[in-house]
Structure formats: structure tokens, C-alpha cells
């Protein structure tokens, strides 16, 4: 059980790493786009109309991917007051319940994000000329990772492996 | 009943250790399901809550801060500040507050300010033997100063929410003295806490050494000058200046100091992604939660309650402050301004409170709300930057809450603090 | 009322559109013996227009008062009224929107899960700036104006020889004050309520856009109503229009008086022809389909 879990953890670890790379690339792209906008406005005395909406869309990507990785690495902020006073067994059950709730929300991001993307697919994003569906693809992508990483947390706990606790230092592999 | 579902789920999840962002999102999701509304609205609000151009200043300032920390800019700046006022009790705490006054003029956003000042100061304070909670506390509460000192987008939102009867120029000017008063109160609080904890003071290094510190900090000082001077002189907007801060920090660390390795760059980028994603996820989910509060008419019910309570202006002002503080505990600033202004402003003016004065009270009050759990964007940024749990920051933040609350009371009951300066400029 | 329709508006309480929808709610209550009423969620409490449109499409909210701008990329027919200088005057706009062309545009909403009920006034937008009184197209050369994020408005400003700078509305005040941009464009009430007249003291009434706004209902809600109630709702919406126009005229007058009293210099005697002539490339780029070309021709032919 633990061995197969470790195999799975290697896979999700790679996935989280990839998501961080995509998100990091997004942050760098945003920086370049807005810098270009400043350059165009002040040096070339012209306007870049696509840089702002493009950057906002990229921001969506890196927020939802980053938030999903945060589930795995445990860097989201939370309160842990009640949990201090409970025995380990009860703590584990509550953590698992919490992971299920988060997974359900991730499921909502996938399902309802898709239906928003579907509804707006025929619209055009102003200044970018791409389908309005792109507005909602980041939320769907983030949802997929949130479900996966929440499931991993539950499985790790069942296998008796440690999970990163929210508010604590990131889990070392 | 809907409210029980909303708040009950929220509190329950909070208690079992679910991340705050998801507590907000999941309780909204559950309530919408309970109401039989199409649940798309929760995820739409989440998406639009983070798709706001003005929010971009937050990742950029966090990123610039991460780059400055890893590329040695921050250390040199704080070394200079330490040389200047490090011999005072709680010296770096005082510098932190002053940094908020300075950055506050630039960013206009408390969250961006907390990320910029916090990213700069917290690691340095940690290194020099200050407790992290002290550094985080000052950074968090100090960021309220940013809301008061112009430019302040929230003042503009207030004026627009009030139907435009209030001059924005007056509002901007009115915020200056309360902002400085808050700075002074926080510096006093920082001094007392520093004395009680016995933080070490550093010896004055002498003017020769100070000159050396100054020379090595010049590129960092230029960065401050670019951000501050750029916005003041009208060359850049706040979002643009936050971006320039990133580009400039990259150029200096790569070309001038040559201190930033490829690994440092990657680490700074990933750290910025983690911090920003965490903060903006809370803001996005708070957008869903706030939508439901509005849909369920919670602010309106609060006001109805208030109006049936008293007819004394002093009591009403106190009640308004209390209600705003409570609302500010649960919701974020700009949606609250938009929702409460049309309802509270008529109450305030009916009791003879000047609209400009009320705007300053509102922004200061809701600014305190940004620093209080369970929903406080600035508190989250501060804790994220200092990498401490909220509970640790909460244990020792009270003197600083006290200073902010005292300032709020002074500003509430001495209208001249807000209204004198605009009258001079008019 | 047994059925309270939730209606969204981004404008504050007391604004003509908000009051018009409240008035429509009053009419509905009277005509249905209190069975149907309306509650207006003003001040963008439920979200900005792009978001509340989606909420209306999904049936989360029932009614929505929105600008036509956000529909330009969704419903082709709405583009025609967003064309610069398409209407000669507010009267001309009223004639077109009250007639068959207006009905045609309202009908186009149904394919997108919305029922178009009525058009409200959105005022006429003109340029203001902090630099100089603008009397001709040449005066605009090289100046920087904030416009809404829309290709058409960017192209319009470009065709006039100026630079379009899309930026969030809330940033405009300090951007003008600090000189990041020279000015922006809007109608009297918004020029007033935004406080922009405090920092941009020159207003040129070129009336480049006279864009009506629209009241839509969710098709999901609509389909739940009996045919009789549908007729009552449609009629109450139509009947709120004259009331709205009165309120709007009063609001415009009030704002204009306040702005004039503040010492703003107003240019209202420009020759519009060179402005209109400069729009040729904009029309060529944006009016491409046969349907739009035909609508433009019919609007221009409306007396
Ligand atoms: Na500020
Ligand atoms: Na709060």
C-alpha cells in the first residue's frame, strides 16, 4: 500500500512541479506584457490594447494552478485551534472530511467552470479576439488538480503517510 | 435559514482546519445548492473576483519583494535604515511603519502594501533578532496607512458609491492627517512592545560607515524614487509602477549587484506564485461569499437594526463603527464600501456627519477589517510573507489593533482631523 | 408580492435607471394585484455587467439593466448602436429605438437566453480633457484619452488622431490629475458623479456616442410566467421608459448646472462633419456583414 502510494506521490509531485512551472511562466509573461504596455505608452506613445486583458487571463491561470498546488503542499492559511485539543484519530477524520469538502469544491470548479465556458464559447473576448471560453478554462484546470491533490491527501492518510498541514512549512519529499 | 447554512458551514469548516479560501467557497457553494440557485454563480464570482486588473499590483509587488530579498537589494536598504534609526528602541519596527507611509502613497492598496513592505522588512527583522510575529503585526496594521494617504482607490470607490456628491480631491486630502496620526500611534505601540520584549538596540555606526551603507543602497533607493516619484509626478499608474518595480529589481540584481543566480530567480518566482495564489484565492472566494451576503440582504438587515436603536449622533457613530467593524471582519473592503455607502451615508448625514468625514471613517474602519480574521486579505498577506500561522500573529497583535482602534475613535469624534486640511486647500 | 423578481443595476440608488425599474415594479404590483414585484440590487451589488449578464442567462437573477457595450461581442445587432456618430441626436436615437429597428434588436436577445424588454437612455458621451478647449479634429491630435475596453472605441479615438488608453474607470481620476492621460469621455451625469470635471475642465459636446441601455429578463424566468403575465411584464417595462426619460433629462440638467457652476469650459458649437467623416475607416472595419450594413442604412434613413 505504502509503496504504491509513493509511486502515486511521485506522479503527483511531478504534476505539482509542472503546474508551478506553468504558473511561474505565467507570472513572468504578465511581467513582460505589462512592461511592454508601459514601453509602448511612454516610449512609443502608442497603446497596446491586448496586454491588459491577456495579463488578467494569465493571472487566472497562475492563481488557480497555484491554489491547487497549495492543497498538496499545504501552504494555504487556516485555523487550527480546535484541532490542537482533539485526539489524533478524531483529527484524522476531520482532516479527511475537510479534504472531501475541498475536493467537492474542486469538482464544482470543473463542472460549473465547464458549463460557464460552454455558455460563453460563442462570445469573443474584446481586444484578444479569442473565445470567451478561455476566461473559464483556468478554473477548470485548477479544479482538476484540486480534486487530484485532495484525493492524494486522503489516500496518503489511509496509507499512514504524512500529509502537509495547512499553515505549516511545506512538506519535504 | 439560508444564513445558518452559510455561516454554519463556514464556521464548521474553519474549525476543522479547512483553508480559509475554501471555507468561504464551500460555504457559498453549499448555500447556493440549498437555495436551489444555479451553482455556476459561485464559480463565476470566484473567477471574476480574481480577474481584476487592479489586483495585478499584488503579484507584482510580492514578486518584486521576493526578488529584492533574494537579490540583496532589501538587505542593503534595511542596513541603511538600521544605521539611521537602529539605535532607537524597536528601530526596525519604526522603519517598517515609515516604509508603509512611503509605499502607501505609491500602492494605494493595503494588500499590495503589506506584500511590498512585508517582503522587504519581515525577513530582515527576523535576521536581526526581532520575533516574526512582531514584524508581521507591524506590517499588517501599518498597511492601513496606505488606504488613508493618497492615492486611495477606495476613496474613489466611496465617492462613486455615494452618487458622486462628494469631491474626490477633498477625500484625498482628508485622509492625510488621519493616515499620519495612525502612523504615529503605531510607532508608539511599536516602541512599547519593543521595550517590553527588550529588543536589542544597535550601536550608532558613525557617519563614515553610514556613508558606506548609503552608497551600497543607492540602486535600491532609486527604486523607491522611481515608484514614489513616478506615481506622484503622474508618469506611471500604480499597476504600472508595481510592474516597473519587478523589472528594475531584476535589472539591478542581474546587472548591477550580480547577486541573483538562476536558482534564486526560480525560487523568487515560485515563492511569488505560492504567496499570490494563496492570497488571491481568498479574495476570489470572498467574492462568492460577498455575493451571497448581498443576495440575502444581510447588510440591509444590519442597517434596519441600527436605525431602530438610537437618535444620538455620538451613539449612532459608535454603532456605525461597530457594525462596520463586524462586517469588515467577514468581508473585503471594496464590496463593503459599495454595499454600505448608499445605506449608511444617508444615516450619517441625517445625524449631521459630514460625508467627507464619514468617508475617512469608513475607509479607516474597513481597513482595520482587512487586518482581522476570519476574512482579512492584509492579515493573510502578512502571515504568508512571515510564514507564520494566523493564530501566532493573533496572539500578539492586540497593541497594534489598540493603536488602530484608538486612531479610529479620534478620527470619528474629532471631525477637524479629517476636515481641516481640505478646508485649507479649498 | 408572491414572486419578487431580482433585478441588477450597476448604478447607485436614486439613479434614473434604478428608479425606472423600481417604478416598473410598482406598475407590476398594481397590475397583478400584488402577485409580482421587483427588488432592485443597485450599485453593482451582484457584480459588474459582464457577470450579471451571465447570471441572468443562467437564471440566477431575473432582470438586469445593462449597457449594450458588453453585448457587442455576443449579439451582432447591438454593435450598430455603438457605432460612433450613428445617431444625429437623442431624438433620432429615440425614434430608431422605439421603432422596428429597436424591436429587431430586442428580439435578437432571445437566442442568448435573454428576453429584451425595453431600451433606456444612456446619455450622449463627449470628450473632456485637462489641456485645452477642443474645437476641431486637429485639436485632438496626439492627446491621450481613456476609453472603455472595446476595439471600436479604441479605433474611433485613433481615427480622430488621438491615442486611446483603456484603463479601469476608478483609475481615471488620478490618471488625469497626474497627467498619465489628458482626458476621457462620458455623459453629463458620469462626468459629474466621477468628479472628473474637477481635474478635466474642458468639455466638448461632440456627442460621439448616444448609446441606449437595455432592460433584459432571464429566459428561464420568462418561461415560468403565464402568457398573460408575460404581456403584463413587457407592457410594464415599456411603460417605465417615458418615466425613465423624464428622470434622465432632470438628472442631466442637474449635473450640467453643477458642472457649469464649477467653472468648466464647455464647447458646444463644433462642426461635427469632420468628426463624422473621420469615422469612415472605423465603419469599414466594423460594419462588415450585410445585416449590419443594412441596419446602418436604415438608421441613417430614419428621419
Ligand atoms: Na495610498
Ligand atoms: Na476582516
mmCIF file with all atom_site columns, C-alpha atoms and ligand atoms in Angstrom, chain B residues 324-333 336 365-380 401, ligand 2:
data_model
loop_
_atom_site.group_PDB
_atom_site.id
_atom_site.type_symbol
_atom_site.label_atom_id
_atom_site.label_alt_id
_atom_site.label_comp_id
_atom_site.label_asym_id
_atom_site.label_entity_id
_atom_site.label_seq_id
_atom_site.pdbx_PDB_ins_code
_atom_site.Cartn_x
_atom_site.Cartn_y
_atom_site.Cartn_z
_atom_site.occupancy
_atom_site.B_iso_or_equiv
_atom_site.pdbx_formal_charge
_atom_site.auth_seq_id
_atom_site.auth_comp_id
_atom_site.auth_asym_id
_atom_site.auth_atom_id
_atom_site.pdbx_PDB_model_num
ATOM   1  C  CA  . UNK B 1 324 ? -18.716 48.243 10.069 1.00 0.00 ? 324 UNK B CA  1
ATOM   2  C  CA  . UNK B 1 325 ? -16.050 46.533 12.178 1.00 0.00 ? 325 UNK B CA  1
ATOM   3  C  CA  . UNK B 1 326 ? -18.197 43.396 12.371 1.00 0.00 ? 326 UNK B CA  1
ATOM   4  C  CA  . UNK B 1 327 ? -18.984 43.440 8.647  1.00 0.00 ? 327 UNK B CA  1
ATOM   5  C  CA  . UNK B 1 328 ? -15.314 44.135 7.934  1.00 0.00 ? 328 UNK B CA  1
ATOM   6  C  CA  . UNK B 1 329 ? -14.401 41.042 9.889  1.00 0.00 ? 329 UNK B CA  1
ATOM   7  C  CA  . UNK B 1 330 ? -16.246 38.889 7.386  1.00 0.00 ? 330 UNK B CA  1
ATOM   8  C  CA  . UNK B 1 331 ? -15.997 40.748 4.113  1.00 0.00 ? 331 UNK B CA  1
ATOM   9  C  CA  . UNK B 1 332 ? -13.482 42.542 1.997  1.00 0.00 ? 332 UNK B CA  1
ATOM   10 C  CA  . UNK B 1 333 ? -13.216 46.251 1.614  1.00 0.00 ? 333 UNK B CA  1
ATOM   11 C  CA  . UNK B 1 336 ? -18.419 46.558 1.559  1.00 0.00 ? 336 UNK B CA  1
ATOM   12 C  CA  . UNK B 1 365 ? -12.719 51.245 9.789  1.00 0.00 ? 365 UNK B CA  1
ATOM   13 C  CA  . UNK B 1 366 ? -12.890 48.775 6.894  1.00 0.00 ? 366 UNK B CA  1
ATOM   14 C  CA  . UNK B 1 367 ? -9.092  48.984 6.724  1.00 0.00 ? 367 UNK B CA  1
ATOM   15 C  CA  . UNK B 1 368 ? -8.989  47.546 10.238 1.00 0.00 ? 368 UNK B CA  1
ATOM   16 C  CA  . UNK B 1 369 ? -11.325 44.830 8.939  1.00 0.00 ? 369 UNK B CA  1
ATOM   17 C  CA  . UNK B 1 370 ? -8.662  43.883 6.388  1.00 0.00 ? 370 UNK B CA  1
ATOM   18 C  CA  . UNK B 1 371 ? -6.378  43.013 9.313  1.00 0.00 ? 371 UNK B CA  1
ATOM   19 C  CA  . UNK B 1 372 ? -8.837  40.883 11.269 1.00 0.00 ? 372 UNK B CA  1
ATOM   20 C  CA  . UNK B 1 373 ? -9.761  37.218 10.844 1.00 0.00 ? 373 UNK B CA  1
ATOM   21 C  CA  . UNK B 1 374 ? -11.613 35.331 9.562  1.00 0.00 ? 374 UNK B CA  1
ATOM   22 C  CA  . UNK B 1 375 ? -11.540 37.345 6.335  1.00 0.00 ? 375 UNK B CA  1
ATOM   23 C  CA  . UNK B 1 376 ? -8.637  39.768 6.234  1.00 0.00 ? 376 UNK B CA  1
ATOM   24 C  CA  . UNK B 1 377 ? -6.671  39.955 2.992  1.00 0.00 ? 377 UNK B CA  1
ATOM   25 C  CA  . UNK B 1 378 ? -3.898  42.021 4.575  1.00 0.00 ? 378 UNK B CA  1
ATOM   26 C  CA  . UNK B 1 379 ? -3.553  39.719 7.563  1.00 0.00 ? 379 UNK B CA  1
ATOM   27 C  CA  . UNK B 1 380 ? -3.204  36.785 5.175  1.00 0.00 ? 380 UNK B CA  1
ATOM   28 C  CA  . UNK B 1 401 ? -5.176  46.753 16.990 1.00 0.00 ? 401 UNK B CA  1
HETATM 29 NA NA1 . LIG D 2 .   ? -11.516 41.126 8.358  1.00 0.00 ? 2   LIG D NA1 1
#
